[in-house]
Each structure stands twice: as C-alpha cells, then as structure tokens.
Coordinates of C-alpha atoms in Angstrom, one line a residue:
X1 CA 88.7 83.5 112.0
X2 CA 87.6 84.2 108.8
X3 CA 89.7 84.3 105.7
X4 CA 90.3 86.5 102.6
X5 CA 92.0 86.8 99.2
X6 CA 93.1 89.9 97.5
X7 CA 91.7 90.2 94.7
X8 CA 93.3 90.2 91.4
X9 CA 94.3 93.7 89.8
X10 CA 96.3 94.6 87.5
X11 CA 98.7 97.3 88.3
X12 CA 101.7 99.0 86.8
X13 CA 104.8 99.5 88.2
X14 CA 109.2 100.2 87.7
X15 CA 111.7 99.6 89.0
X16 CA 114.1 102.1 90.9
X17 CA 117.4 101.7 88.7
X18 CA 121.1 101.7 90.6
X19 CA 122.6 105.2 90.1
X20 CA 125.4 106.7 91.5
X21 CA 125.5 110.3 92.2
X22 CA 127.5 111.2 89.0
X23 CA 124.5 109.7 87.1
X24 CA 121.3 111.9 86.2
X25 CA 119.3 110.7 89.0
X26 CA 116.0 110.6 86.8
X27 CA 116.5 108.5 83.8
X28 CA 114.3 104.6 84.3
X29 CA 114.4 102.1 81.8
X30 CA 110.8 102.7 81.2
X31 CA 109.7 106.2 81.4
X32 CA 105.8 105.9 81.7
X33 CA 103.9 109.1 81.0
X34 CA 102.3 108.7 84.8
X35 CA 106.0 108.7 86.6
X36 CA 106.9 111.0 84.1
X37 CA 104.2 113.4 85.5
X38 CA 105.2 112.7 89.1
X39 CA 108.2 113.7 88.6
X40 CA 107.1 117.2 86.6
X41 CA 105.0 117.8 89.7
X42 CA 107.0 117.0 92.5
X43 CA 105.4 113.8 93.0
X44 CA 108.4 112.0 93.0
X45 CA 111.8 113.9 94.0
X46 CA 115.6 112.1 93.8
X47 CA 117.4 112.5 96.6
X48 CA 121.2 111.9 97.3
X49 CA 122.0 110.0 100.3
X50 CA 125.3 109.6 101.6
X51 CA 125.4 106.1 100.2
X52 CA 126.5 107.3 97.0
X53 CA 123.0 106.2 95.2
X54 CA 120.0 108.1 94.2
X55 CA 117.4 107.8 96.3
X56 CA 113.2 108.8 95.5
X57 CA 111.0 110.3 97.9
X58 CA 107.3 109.7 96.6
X59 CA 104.8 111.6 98.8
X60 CA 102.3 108.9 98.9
X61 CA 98.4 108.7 100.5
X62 CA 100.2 107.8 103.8
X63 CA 102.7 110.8 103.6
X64 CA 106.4 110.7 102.4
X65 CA 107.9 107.3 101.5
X66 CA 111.3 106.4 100.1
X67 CA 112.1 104.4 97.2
X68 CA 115.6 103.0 97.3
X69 CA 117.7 101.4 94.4
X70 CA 116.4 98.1 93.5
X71 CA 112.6 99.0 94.5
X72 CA 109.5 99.0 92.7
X73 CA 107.8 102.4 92.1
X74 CA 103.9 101.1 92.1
X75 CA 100.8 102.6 90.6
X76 CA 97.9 101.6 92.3
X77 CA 94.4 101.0 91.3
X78 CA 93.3 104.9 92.0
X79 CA 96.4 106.5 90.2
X80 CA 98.7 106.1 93.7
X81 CA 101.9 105.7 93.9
X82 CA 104.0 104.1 96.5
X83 CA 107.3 102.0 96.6
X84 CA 107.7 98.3 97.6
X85 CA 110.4 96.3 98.5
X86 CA 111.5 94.0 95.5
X87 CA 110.8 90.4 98.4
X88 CA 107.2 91.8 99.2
X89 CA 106.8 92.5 95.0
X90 CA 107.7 89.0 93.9
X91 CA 105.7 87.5 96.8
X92 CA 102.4 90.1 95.1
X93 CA 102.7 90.2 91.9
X94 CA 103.6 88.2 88.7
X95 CA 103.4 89.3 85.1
X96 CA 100.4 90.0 83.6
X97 CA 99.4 89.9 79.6

C-alpha cells in the first residue's frame, strides 16, 4: 500500500473560549479580522445549548458544523473555516514562527 505525508502548511486558527450563557457569547481572546468577518456575515453564529455554554455553528464546505468550548476554530489554506477537536489539533499541528 502506498504511503503519504501531509504536507506542511501553515494555517491559522482560535480557540473556542468557555462561556456561560450570561457571557457575551462572541468575545475570543484573539479577535482576527477573518473570524471577525465570519461572524459579520453569518459565517459563524453562537448558539445556546442547554449545557449552559455557548456553542458556534460554522457553516463549513461540508455544510453546518459545531464548534464547542474548548475547540479550535480553523482557517484553512483557501480561506475555510471549520472546527477541530482540541486531541485531533495537538496530534496536527504545532506552533509555527
């Protein structure tokens, strides 16, 4: 069977902050300008779940996706965005100058 590496990119990505419903549900401690234009156009929409935590549905290439507290909020190499589990993102990824 043949074999393959993914290559290395560089992408950018936040992490989905813990906060309860009382909280404003869109305030990260990075605010980049892309998530901040997600969010202006509906990109990105919090959600309340009965959990008492915000929740963030990103409509993604592969249709709606949720983002839960604790997750990554990724932008891919073509502008995307989709969420990934914090396990799977230290497994991928590791700082990068």
């Amino acid at each position: 069977m043949a074999k393959y590496r993914k290559k290395p990119v560089v992408i950018e990505a936040v992490r989905v902050p813990m906060r309860e419903y009382a909280d404003p549900p869109m305030v990260f401690d990075e605010l980049p300008e892309w998530l901040s234009e997600a969010v202006r156009t509906g990109v990105i929409l919090a959600e309340f779940r009965s959990e008492d935590y915000w929740y963030f549905v990103i409509e993604t290439l592969e249709g709606s996706m949720l983002a839960t507290p604790g997750d990554w909020i990724i932008r891919g190499v073509k502008g995307e965005l989709y969420p990934c589990k914090p396990d799977i993102f230290a497994a991928t990824y590791e700082a990068a100058e």
